[in-house]
XYZ file of C-alpha atoms in Angstrom:
583
model
C 82.291 84.535 78.836
C 80.052 84.276 81.922
C 80.157 86.249 84.869
C 82.136 84.165 87.259
C 84.234 83.098 84.747
C 85.596 87.116 84.313
C 85.724 86.896 88.175
C 87.842 84.106 89.306
C 89.531 85.623 86.504
C 90.056 88.325 87.898
C 90.474 87.824 91.625
C 93.423 85.140 90.789
C 95.683 87.668 89.463
C 99.691 87.609 89.568
C 101.545 90.434 87.842
C 103.806 89.036 85.485
C 105.600 92.820 85.340
C 107.729 94.144 88.396
C 110.920 94.269 90.341
C 112.343 92.245 92.995
C 115.540 91.954 95.046
C 117.277 88.623 95.016
C 115.533 86.968 98.279
C 116.952 82.999 99.132
C 113.941 81.614 99.516
C 113.530 81.864 96.066
C 116.988 80.353 95.382
C 118.431 78.326 98.188
C 120.794 76.598 96.121
C 122.469 80.609 94.614
C 121.765 78.959 90.722
C 119.626 81.706 89.406
C 121.150 83.734 86.290
C 121.862 86.804 85.974
C 121.199 89.265 82.742
C 121.406 93.000 81.524
C 118.319 94.710 81.274
C 117.425 98.348 80.773
C 114.355 99.452 82.945
C 111.851 102.105 81.318
C 108.986 102.756 83.597
C 106.207 105.635 84.652
C 104.716 106.579 88.156
C 101.064 107.864 87.259
C 98.455 109.328 90.049
C 95.059 107.750 89.888
C 93.614 110.010 87.495
C 96.520 108.456 85.039
C 99.112 112.069 85.310
C 102.751 111.549 85.591
C 103.846 112.215 89.227
C 107.351 113.869 88.635
C 109.881 113.629 91.478
C 109.100 110.304 92.676
C 112.015 107.963 94.554
C 112.394 104.463 92.666
C 115.131 102.295 94.345
C 116.688 99.633 92.649
C 119.431 97.060 93.705
C 121.302 100.202 95.874
C 120.862 102.621 93.023
C 118.387 105.423 92.920
C 116.666 107.918 90.381
C 113.481 110.406 90.154
C 110.631 110.207 87.844
C 110.980 113.548 85.496
C 108.035 115.513 84.278
C 106.676 113.098 82.545
C 106.376 110.829 84.994
C 109.221 108.368 83.772
C 112.584 106.763 85.015
C 115.167 104.185 83.947
C 117.589 101.906 84.927
C 120.093 101.270 81.999
C 122.398 98.274 81.623
C 120.816 96.973 85.222
C 121.945 93.552 86.386
C 118.633 91.377 86.759
C 117.940 87.806 88.719
C 115.953 85.160 86.704
C 114.310 84.311 89.858
C 113.229 87.411 91.537
C 114.232 91.109 91.732
C 112.248 94.161 93.308
C 112.165 98.117 93.043
C 110.305 100.429 95.242
C 108.411 103.809 94.633
C 107.958 106.487 97.071
C 106.644 109.962 97.260
C 105.370 112.266 100.014
C 101.921 112.173 100.565
C 101.573 108.861 98.611
C 101.608 105.191 99.719
C 104.485 103.520 98.704
C 104.859 101.464 95.719
C 106.527 98.380 94.733
C 107.371 96.410 91.381
C 108.467 92.563 91.259
C 109.562 91.061 88.176
C 112.231 88.096 86.836
C 113.883 87.697 83.779
C 115.551 85.122 80.977
C 117.026 87.288 78.829
C 119.316 90.332 78.138
C 116.314 92.768 77.231
C 114.665 95.655 77.955
C 111.739 95.792 80.646
C 108.558 98.186 80.647
C 106.784 99.347 83.942
C 103.382 101.208 84.894
C 102.794 102.029 88.661
C 100.208 103.749 90.016
C 100.688 105.692 93.124
C 97.687 106.506 95.529
C 97.314 109.657 97.699
C 97.443 109.288 101.478
C 94.585 111.006 102.635
C 94.739 111.470 106.392
C 90.541 112.150 106.648
C 90.057 109.797 109.793
C 90.981 110.706 113.214
C 90.680 108.881 116.785
C 92.130 109.855 120.371
C 95.562 107.451 120.629
C 94.503 107.289 124.787
C 90.677 106.649 124.302
C 91.207 104.302 121.375
C 88.534 104.118 119.138
C 86.771 102.707 115.764
C 87.424 103.793 112.159
C 85.244 103.334 109.174
C 86.143 103.829 105.621
C 83.994 102.362 102.980
C 83.800 98.432 104.097
C 87.016 98.551 106.085
C 86.625 98.745 109.809
C 89.764 99.352 112.722
C 89.006 98.991 115.891
C 92.033 100.747 118.272
C 92.582 99.870 121.866
C 93.673 102.630 124.344
C 97.144 103.476 124.614
C 98.275 101.242 122.121
C 100.243 103.937 119.388
C 103.770 104.594 119.607
C 105.726 107.000 117.609
C 107.471 104.885 114.427
C 111.121 106.186 114.810
C 111.813 105.167 118.664
C 108.631 103.379 119.710
C 107.615 105.612 122.617
C 103.999 106.519 123.127
C 101.968 108.553 121.463
C 99.002 109.855 123.079
C 97.437 112.709 121.189
C 95.030 112.707 118.052
C 95.633 110.184 115.941
C 95.184 110.832 111.885
C 94.813 107.661 109.389
C 94.943 106.983 106.419
C 93.039 103.679 104.433
C 92.816 102.839 101.191
C 91.038 99.658 100.021
C 91.771 97.421 96.708
C 89.512 95.320 95.170
C 90.654 92.760 93.917
C 87.377 92.493 91.178
C 88.860 95.994 90.056
C 91.130 96.063 87.078
C 93.290 99.331 88.504
C 94.100 97.570 90.849
C 96.520 95.731 89.633
C 99.031 98.940 88.978
C 98.651 100.004 92.664
C 99.141 96.782 94.395
C 102.435 96.786 95.655
C 104.628 93.537 94.400
C 103.431 90.710 92.449
C 101.980 88.396 94.671
C 104.926 86.282 95.181
C 104.947 84.875 98.707
C 106.408 83.045 101.946
C 104.068 81.443 103.676
C 104.469 80.217 107.452
C 106.778 77.467 106.530
C 109.225 79.655 104.764
C 107.844 77.983 101.268
C 107.630 80.376 97.584
C 103.855 80.426 96.490
C 101.581 82.352 94.435
C 98.207 84.296 95.912
C 94.172 84.501 95.300
C 93.355 87.921 97.028
C 90.181 88.239 98.721
C 91.508 92.293 99.135
C 93.809 94.509 100.162
C 93.828 97.339 102.861
C 96.837 100.222 102.873
C 96.590 101.511 106.463
C 99.159 104.571 107.505
C 99.097 106.356 110.960
C 99.975 109.803 111.364
C 100.390 112.295 114.271
C 99.162 115.541 114.247
C 102.331 117.180 113.356
C 102.765 114.814 111.090
C 105.186 111.850 112.653
C 104.735 108.534 111.487
C 102.915 106.559 113.969
C 102.619 102.612 114.344
C 101.060 100.106 116.780
C 102.556 99.133 120.065
C 105.141 95.747 120.159
C 102.192 93.596 122.079
C 99.229 95.574 121.059
C 96.824 94.756 117.942
C 94.279 96.537 115.799
C 91.516 94.331 115.330
C 90.960 94.986 111.411
C 87.538 94.063 109.180
C 86.852 94.080 105.315
C 83.510 92.972 103.972
C 83.775 90.893 101.041
C 82.446 91.284 97.706
C 79.476 89.727 97.036
C 80.573 88.180 94.122
C 82.971 86.453 95.831
C 81.521 85.421 99.341
C 79.903 81.771 97.338
C 83.908 80.961 97.387
C 85.139 82.401 100.943
C 85.948 79.821 103.248
C 85.623 80.245 107.585
C 89.182 81.417 107.679
C 91.762 82.726 105.299
C 95.887 83.628 105.808
C 96.820 86.979 106.461
C 99.643 88.406 104.328
C 102.010 91.918 104.907
C 103.858 93.322 101.939
C 107.720 93.440 103.280
C 109.169 96.237 101.354
C 112.712 95.143 102.496
C 112.394 92.038 100.470
C 109.192 92.644 97.930
C 107.343 89.762 99.125
C 103.920 88.852 101.126
C 104.410 87.089 104.239
C 101.886 85.180 106.153
C 100.572 86.436 109.451
C 97.983 85.601 111.445
C 94.666 84.348 110.317
C 90.959 86.122 109.034
C 87.908 84.559 110.604
C 84.991 84.971 107.991
C 81.331 85.933 109.649
C 78.526 86.879 107.677
C 80.691 88.537 104.738
C 82.855 90.027 106.715
C 86.869 88.827 107.061
C 88.353 89.830 110.332
C 92.019 89.704 112.154
C 94.144 90.968 114.686
C 96.977 93.016 113.425
C 100.226 94.033 115.033
C 101.669 96.503 112.553
C 100.105 98.436 109.434
C 101.362 98.222 105.561
C 99.602 96.753 103.086
C 97.520 93.850 104.484
C 96.022 90.949 102.066
C 93.407 88.758 102.618
C 95.060 85.528 100.256
C 95.241 81.627 99.832
C 98.378 80.634 99.080
C 99.405 78.050 95.919
C 103.048 76.460 95.028
C 104.314 77.936 91.874
C 106.836 77.765 89.087
C 108.103 80.529 86.640
C 107.102 80.342 83.290
C 108.477 82.499 80.577
C 108.058 82.880 76.891
C 107.560 85.482 74.164
C 104.584 86.557 72.018
C 104.811 87.041 68.024
C 102.524 87.817 65.175
C 102.027 85.201 62.259
C 105.593 86.595 61.024
C 107.656 86.301 63.890
C 107.710 89.840 64.804
C 107.903 90.781 68.511
C 104.420 91.837 69.995
C 104.898 94.132 72.733
C 101.942 95.237 74.870
C 100.123 92.154 75.264
C 98.156 91.285 78.035
C 99.256 87.473 78.947
C 97.558 85.369 81.673
C 98.587 82.122 82.204
C 95.868 80.170 84.488
C 94.938 76.132 85.164
C 91.852 75.461 82.768
C 89.044 76.330 84.144
C 90.243 77.551 87.511
C 92.078 80.774 86.509
C 94.179 80.693 89.260
C 97.839 82.540 87.625
C 99.241 85.135 86.948
C 99.236 87.728 84.002
C 101.125 91.095 82.975
C 102.040 93.034 79.889
C 105.029 91.605 76.912
C 107.644 94.020 77.147
C 109.293 95.801 73.713
C 110.550 92.650 72.921
C 107.297 90.191 73.668
C 108.783 88.715 76.297
C 106.828 87.961 79.427
C 108.257 85.887 82.953
C 106.470 85.452 86.153
C 105.082 82.934 88.700
C 102.259 80.342 87.604
C 100.507 77.802 89.506
C 102.335 74.337 89.708
C 101.456 70.863 88.153
C 98.177 71.891 86.875
C 96.923 71.872 83.325
C 97.871 75.610 82.075
C 96.384 77.610 79.448
C 97.309 80.889 77.970
C 95.446 84.146 77.660
C 96.189 86.617 75.602
C 94.192 90.377 75.690
C 95.411 93.313 73.089
C 96.273 95.893 76.154
C 94.446 99.444 74.689
C 91.881 101.570 75.269
C 91.254 102.098 71.592
C 90.005 97.985 71.025
C 86.846 98.184 72.825
C 85.151 95.793 74.887
C 88.751 93.550 74.821
C 88.566 92.757 78.223
C 85.593 90.731 78.434
C 86.896 88.082 76.371
C 90.628 86.792 75.374
C 91.120 87.353 71.761
C 93.189 83.990 72.228
C 93.649 81.463 74.265
C 96.363 78.346 73.921
C 96.609 75.067 75.994
C 100.463 74.829 77.288
C 99.838 71.819 79.029
C 100.610 70.346 83.172
C 104.157 72.240 83.752
C 106.114 70.997 87.235
C 108.995 73.274 86.950
C 110.706 76.692 85.637
C 110.110 76.923 82.057
C 110.467 79.073 79.029
C 107.737 77.682 76.387
C 109.489 79.841 73.624
C 107.731 81.618 71.019
C 103.201 82.203 70.738
C 101.555 83.299 67.447
C 99.095 86.000 68.485
C 96.899 85.847 65.193
C 93.209 87.718 66.155
C 92.232 88.645 63.097
C 90.983 92.526 64.305
C 94.250 93.406 65.634
C 97.677 94.311 63.365
C 101.410 94.454 63.969
C 102.289 97.750 63.025
C 106.240 97.997 62.293
C 107.336 101.426 62.862
C 110.288 103.396 62.160
C 112.263 106.862 62.144
C 114.506 108.727 63.341
C 114.567 112.349 65.944
C 116.668 115.383 65.819
C 116.051 118.423 68.338
C 116.070 122.494 67.463
C 119.851 122.131 66.272
C 119.692 119.146 64.509
C 121.542 116.450 66.524
C 120.002 113.296 67.276
C 117.488 113.014 70.598
C 119.723 110.459 72.791
C 116.958 109.974 75.269
C 113.493 110.048 74.003
C 110.472 107.828 73.923
C 106.954 107.924 71.641
C 103.467 108.409 73.199
C 101.701 105.958 71.029
C 97.763 105.862 72.316
C 98.906 106.263 76.393
C 101.659 103.459 76.144
C 105.195 104.517 75.712
C 107.616 103.025 74.265
C 111.714 104.116 75.133
C 114.530 104.223 72.615
C 118.372 105.882 72.426
C 120.740 106.949 70.129
C 117.940 109.263 68.062
C 116.081 106.618 66.102
C 113.360 103.685 66.624
C 112.887 100.203 64.600
C 110.385 97.782 66.478
C 106.572 96.505 66.308
C 103.737 97.850 68.041
C 100.025 96.092 68.528
C 97.073 98.270 67.072
C 93.540 97.673 66.172
C 93.357 97.584 62.631
C 90.240 99.939 62.078
C 91.585 103.039 64.023
C 94.490 105.560 63.382
C 96.925 106.309 65.768
C 98.702 109.744 67.307
C 102.048 110.045 68.149
C 103.727 112.644 70.403
C 108.102 112.026 70.751
C 109.794 113.077 73.933
C 113.211 114.615 74.769
C 113.609 113.761 78.172
C 117.231 114.864 78.504
C 115.955 118.794 76.729
C 111.932 118.837 78.110
C 110.958 119.016 74.746
C 107.716 117.453 72.769
C 107.341 116.978 69.172
C 103.796 118.512 67.924
C 101.245 115.302 67.631
C 101.499 113.172 64.880
C 98.179 111.635 63.679
C 97.861 109.537 60.773
C 96.369 106.179 59.789
C 99.002 102.536 58.824
C 99.201 99.756 56.989
C 101.682 97.142 58.259
C 104.796 99.778 58.021
C 104.692 103.201 59.022
C 107.814 105.327 58.290
C 107.892 108.857 60.226
C 111.197 109.995 58.243
C 113.206 112.264 60.714
C 110.746 113.872 63.451
C 111.925 117.448 64.606
C 111.411 117.589 68.696
C 111.561 120.735 69.587
C 107.577 122.254 70.268
C 106.010 122.868 73.435
C 108.827 124.377 75.083
C 108.235 124.307 78.718
C 109.069 126.582 81.028
C 111.580 125.779 83.692
C 114.230 126.883 86.035
C 117.860 124.223 86.701
C 119.783 124.375 89.637
C 122.569 122.689 90.258
C 125.532 122.813 92.449
C 128.886 121.047 92.389
C 128.954 121.650 96.183
C 127.273 118.603 96.973
C 126.195 117.146 93.361
C 122.892 118.830 93.481
C 121.255 118.706 90.342
C 117.169 119.815 89.289
C 114.767 121.322 86.969
C 111.381 122.925 87.752
C 109.142 122.663 85.540
C 106.198 123.496 87.604
C 104.781 126.542 88.310
C 106.864 128.892 86.926
C 106.275 132.751 87.481
C 108.169 136.327 86.726
C 107.062 139.621 87.854
C 108.492 142.973 89.592
C 107.058 143.604 93.370
C 106.280 146.815 94.973
C 109.897 147.907 96.054
C 110.966 147.840 91.640
C 112.938 144.264 92.460
C 112.010 141.976 89.567
C 111.975 138.095 89.979
C 111.774 134.470 88.295
C 110.577 131.915 90.403
C 109.421 128.610 90.052
C 107.948 125.645 92.502
C 108.229 121.963 91.838
C 105.496 119.483 92.477
C 108.524 117.900 94.417
C 108.353 120.583 96.793
C 111.642 122.216 95.208
C 111.965 126.003 94.872
C 113.829 128.663 93.650
C 113.312 132.428 93.862
C 115.730 134.500 92.202
C 115.089 138.786 93.338
C 116.953 140.676 91.055
C 117.528 144.997 89.944
C 116.651 146.123 86.527
C 117.506 149.522 85.925
C 114.694 152.306 87.338
C 111.951 152.759 85.893
C 112.562 149.545 83.321
C 109.347 147.219 83.287
C 110.532 144.582 81.143
C 113.049 142.326 81.119
C 116.283 143.476 78.383
C 119.374 141.496 77.547
C 122.091 142.059 80.029
C 123.306 141.179 83.281
C 121.761 142.148 86.326
C 122.883 141.829 90.129
C 121.040 139.507 92.511
C 119.757 140.833 95.451
C 118.584 139.765 99.083
C 115.601 137.887 99.527
C 116.510 134.974 96.836
C 116.139 132.016 98.152
C 116.501 128.066 97.261
C 114.950 125.009 98.868
C 115.459 121.442 97.827
C 113.444 118.299 97.462
C 113.456 115.217 99.924
C 116.338 113.833 97.722
C 118.202 116.262 99.134
C 117.063 115.947 102.328
C 114.739 119.142 101.973
C 117.464 121.365 102.442
C 116.998 124.913 102.759
C 119.097 127.822 101.894
C 117.943 131.463 102.674
C 121.096 133.294 103.379
C 121.881 135.552 100.455
C 125.710 136.427 99.476
C 126.224 137.421 96.018
C 125.124 136.626 92.331
C 124.638 137.663 89.345
C 121.616 136.641 86.300
C 122.018 137.101 82.769
C 119.027 137.677 80.641
C 120.013 136.721 76.722
C 116.525 136.715 75.033
C 114.714 139.845 76.480
C 110.255 139.893 77.013
C 109.329 142.959 76.183
C 105.881 141.682 74.463
C 103.063 139.784 75.704
C 103.937 135.706 75.152
C 107.933 136.582 74.570
C 110.091 133.794 76.305
C 112.843 135.289 78.450
C 115.920 132.946 78.699
C 118.997 133.581 80.408
C 120.877 131.574 83.650
C 122.027 132.806 86.961
C 124.710 132.504 89.289
C 124.303 132.877 92.984
C 125.862 132.109 96.194
C 124.437 130.439 99.237
C 124.500 129.353 102.887
C 122.170 126.972 104.489
C 120.230 128.248 107.357
C 122.882 128.734 110.295
C 124.866 127.685 108.095
C 128.982 128.795 107.508
C 129.546 126.718 103.806
C 129.029 128.405 100.586
C 126.901 126.578 98.257
C 127.176 127.965 94.385
C 124.187 127.518 92.373
C 124.343 127.841 88.323
C 121.025 127.385 86.390
C 119.238 127.954 83.242
C 115.724 129.322 83.059
C 113.149 130.029 80.380
C 109.893 131.791 81.014
C 107.254 133.511 78.763
C 105.848 136.810 79.741
């Protein structure tokens, strides 16, 4: 495959996966079909580490990612045309996934959130020029307002900028939406990107800022040398609308030399793109025996042009996404795993599917690459008490496969020369199995796997007063301070905090079994999910240690019950919870 072939294939990307709320432009006749879907996803940072406490909002429902970055929406109503969910986390640019489906099934998504790095500054009163990488922003004097009330802001402006390279594979997991678009004529299409830019403005006290009405900012971006030959003198500009899950046309970028420059009136994620008519194409990838093949990368494009849509198949091997209309199309199949080396440089299989002018399901596609293997994997999973793991997932070569009811029976795709490593996670009890490293033939029966090892330290909290509940798994500590007051505390990555202070019998430096009075100085702080509520006023409480801690490495287990008040509050909140810490 030559270099231009690969570049064109990358820049014309449209994801099949993601999810969006129904939008009238997609279905003006109101004839979209509705299906039931179990949505399973994972939120990661750019280093592929899980993000805990990310808020995921879909169709009026909200959930939060757990310590593994995993979230679920069970038995959701999903339309055949357009759905979306948004992902927010303090300190990160907002994410969004878009998808559609043509059947009842399980759907799986991966999202990467990029940290906001407010490392650039200019004066709002005098304006300024900001440069980062290949992006330049020119601000006029007195052009900035507070985002919440549009009043003038005259202080220093902190700026966070992140550029998404259309040639980088990592951009596809980061970018919002799936490049589904609405142009100035209110027509649905798909986009070909020449680059995307996240920008956010912040006051010195952290308040969000925006561009003043009737003002604009000149935004410039250098076009990659590999894309410059195909760049036209003008290109439409598009911003991402998180309320609809769509890219919306607004403005024109002008090419001068190797730089596209446009005037923008507000900040979101901006995109330099050409727009094309589209249809929705659906299908299923199976092996030669008819077994569904999940996690296969499907790329649909016009023959020789490589404009099209792409994404991974779901657990049942299905895909559905927007692709170019009235073009002779071909499907390229790639095995999607880091363990198969150099697979992204050429498709494992290419299939011509002809010209398609309307939404269509093309049925099953047989993926028969000789170096790949479809592996049937099955097994059962129980916890420390011998009970079924009701809600969990397998982690296989950094890919997650959910299960319910303590059993799994499915097909996955593997490299024929590789062994695999499997870890089973119990999402409810927050436990993991010991790693299972095994070779395989066409069948792999795991037997019964006990998910009881690697028990994490934690502090849980819940209150019936406002339906508050949560688990802290990060930065768990314990000790005895200078006034002989013992403490157990935990600080979560979502900024939640529990500090339990209690009195042991005088002179005891360990944590024996017993019930002990909780004392003043105990504090509970909640995350954004509960509007950053603080409970600093201690009323009364007891801590119960059920498993003692004497020697280094011992586990201390127990529970607590306390009554607290908010700052300047009169209502009493009763909190209860459990904990596990190690000496």
